[in-house]
Short mmCIF file of C-alpha atoms in Angstrom, two decimals:
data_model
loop_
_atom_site.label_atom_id
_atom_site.label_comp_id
_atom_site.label_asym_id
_atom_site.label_seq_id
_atom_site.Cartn_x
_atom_site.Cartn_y
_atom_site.Cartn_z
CA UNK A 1 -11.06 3.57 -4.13
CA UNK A 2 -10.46 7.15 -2.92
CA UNK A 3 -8.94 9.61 -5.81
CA UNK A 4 -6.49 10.42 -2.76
CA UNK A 5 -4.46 8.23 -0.49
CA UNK A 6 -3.97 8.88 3.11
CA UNK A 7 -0.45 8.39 3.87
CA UNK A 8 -0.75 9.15 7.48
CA UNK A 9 -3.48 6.67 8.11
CA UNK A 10 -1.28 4.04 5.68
CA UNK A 11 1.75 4.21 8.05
CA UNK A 12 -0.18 3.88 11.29
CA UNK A 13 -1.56 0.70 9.89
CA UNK A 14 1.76 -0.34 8.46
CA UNK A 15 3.39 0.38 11.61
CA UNK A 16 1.01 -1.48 13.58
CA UNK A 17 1.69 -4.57 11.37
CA UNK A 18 5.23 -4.20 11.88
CA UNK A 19 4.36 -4.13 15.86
CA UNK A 20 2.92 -7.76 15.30
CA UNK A 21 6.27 -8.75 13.56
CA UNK A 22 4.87 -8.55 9.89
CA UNK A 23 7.35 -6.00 8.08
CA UNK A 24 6.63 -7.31 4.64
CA UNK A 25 3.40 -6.72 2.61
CA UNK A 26 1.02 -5.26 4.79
CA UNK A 27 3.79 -3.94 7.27
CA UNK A 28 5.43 -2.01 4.82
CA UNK A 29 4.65 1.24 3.74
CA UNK A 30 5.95 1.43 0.23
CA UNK A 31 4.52 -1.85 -0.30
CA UNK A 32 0.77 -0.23 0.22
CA UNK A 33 1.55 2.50 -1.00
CA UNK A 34 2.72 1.31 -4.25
CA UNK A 35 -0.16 -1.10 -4.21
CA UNK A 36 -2.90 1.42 -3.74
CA UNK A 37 -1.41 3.78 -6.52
CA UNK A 38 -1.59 0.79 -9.18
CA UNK A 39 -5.08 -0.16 -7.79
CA UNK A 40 -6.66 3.22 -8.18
CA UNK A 41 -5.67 3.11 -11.86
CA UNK A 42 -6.79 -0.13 -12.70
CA UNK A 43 -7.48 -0.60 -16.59
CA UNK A 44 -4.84 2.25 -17.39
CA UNK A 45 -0.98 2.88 -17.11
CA UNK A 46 -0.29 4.02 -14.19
CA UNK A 47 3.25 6.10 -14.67
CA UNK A 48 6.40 5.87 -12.05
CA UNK A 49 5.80 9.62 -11.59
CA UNK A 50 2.30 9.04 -10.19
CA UNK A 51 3.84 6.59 -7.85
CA UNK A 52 6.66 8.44 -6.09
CA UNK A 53 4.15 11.33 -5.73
CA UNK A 54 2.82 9.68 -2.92
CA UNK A 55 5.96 7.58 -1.90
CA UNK A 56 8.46 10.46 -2.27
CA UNK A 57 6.94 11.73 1.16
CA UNK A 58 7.43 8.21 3.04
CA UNK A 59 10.81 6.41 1.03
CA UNK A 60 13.84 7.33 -0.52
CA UNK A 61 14.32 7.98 -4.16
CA UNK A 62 16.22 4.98 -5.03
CA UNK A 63 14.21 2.39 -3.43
CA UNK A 64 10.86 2.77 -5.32
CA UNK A 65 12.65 1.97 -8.74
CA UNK A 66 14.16 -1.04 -6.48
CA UNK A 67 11.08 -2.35 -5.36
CA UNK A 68 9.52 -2.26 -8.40
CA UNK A 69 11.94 -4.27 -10.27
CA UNK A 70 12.77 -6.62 -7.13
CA UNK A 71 9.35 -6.90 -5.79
CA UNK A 72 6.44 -6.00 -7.98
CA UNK A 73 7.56 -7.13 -11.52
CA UNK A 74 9.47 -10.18 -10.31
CA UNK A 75 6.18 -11.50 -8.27
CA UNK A 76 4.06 -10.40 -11.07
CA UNK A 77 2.23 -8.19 -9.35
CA UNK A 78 2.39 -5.38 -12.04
CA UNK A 79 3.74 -5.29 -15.46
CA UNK A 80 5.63 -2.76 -17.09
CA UNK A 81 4.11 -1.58 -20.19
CA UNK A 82 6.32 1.22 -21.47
CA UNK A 83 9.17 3.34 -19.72
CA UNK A 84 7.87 4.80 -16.92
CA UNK A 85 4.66 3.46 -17.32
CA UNK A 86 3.05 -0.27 -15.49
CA UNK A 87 -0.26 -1.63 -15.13
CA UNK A 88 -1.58 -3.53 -12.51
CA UNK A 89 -1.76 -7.82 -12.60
CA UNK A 90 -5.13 -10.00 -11.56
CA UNK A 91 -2.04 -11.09 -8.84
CA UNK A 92 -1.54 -7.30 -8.10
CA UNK A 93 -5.59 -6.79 -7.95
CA UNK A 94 -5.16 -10.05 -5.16
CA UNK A 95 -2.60 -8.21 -2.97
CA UNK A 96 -4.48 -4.57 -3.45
CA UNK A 97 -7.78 -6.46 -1.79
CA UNK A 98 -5.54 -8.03 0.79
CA UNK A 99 -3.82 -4.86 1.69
CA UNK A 100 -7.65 -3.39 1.63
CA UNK A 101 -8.68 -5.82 4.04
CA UNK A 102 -5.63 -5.35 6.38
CA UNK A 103 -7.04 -2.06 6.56
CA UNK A 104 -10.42 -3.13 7.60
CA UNK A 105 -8.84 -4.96 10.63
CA UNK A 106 -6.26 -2.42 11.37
CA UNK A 107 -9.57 -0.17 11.97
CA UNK A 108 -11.56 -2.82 13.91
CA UNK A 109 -8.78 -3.95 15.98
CA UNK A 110 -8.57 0.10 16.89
CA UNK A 111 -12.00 0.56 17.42
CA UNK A 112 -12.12 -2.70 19.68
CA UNK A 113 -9.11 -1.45 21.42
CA UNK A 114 -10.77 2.18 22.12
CA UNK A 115 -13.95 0.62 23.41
CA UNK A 116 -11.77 -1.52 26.32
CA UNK A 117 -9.90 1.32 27.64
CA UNK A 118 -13.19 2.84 28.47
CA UNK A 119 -14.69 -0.09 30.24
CA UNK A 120 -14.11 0.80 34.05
#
């Protein structure tokens, strides 16, 4: 996993899951976002700080906190070790590969998509 994130690239791909209807997990941006931060630290605490660097630029301020009580720590998808601080689940390393793979297809289905608008 890249030391950086690509945020841009993240919201085309969530956007184009929320074009197919999907608006949870791999349709939302926080979602992978969050996600991606916990999965780049795997084996260490990765603090809340670390994670609104990236989705300070995409989300509001209150709704990180929110989703990581609501969504991440209720489906078990990361604990929280200390204040501030959470580690990624072997459920959370599940949905980190998924949203990984969503990727993959996001890029295919583009590339596909690219190669028919040339054919005559």
């Amino acid at each position: 996993m890249p030391d950086k994130i690509n945020l841009d690239f993240e919201k085309k791909v969530a956007e184009f899951y929320q074009s197919l209807g999907i608006n949870q997990g791999p349709g939302d941006i926080q979602y992978r976002i969050i996600l991606l931060v916990l999965k780049k630290n795997e084996g260490e605490i990765t603090e809340f700080a670390e994670i609104r660097k990236y989705t300070d630029k995409v989300a509001d301020r209150g709704s990180i906190g929110s989703k990581m009580k609501t969504v991440f720590q209720f489906e078990g998808l990361a604990e929280k070790v200390q204040r501030g601080g959470y580690v990624i689940t072997d459920k959370g390393l599940i949905a980190a590969n998924f949203i990984k793979e969503t990727s993959v297809f996001y890029k295919r289905t583009k590339k596909m998509q690219t190669m028919l608008e040339r054919l005559p």
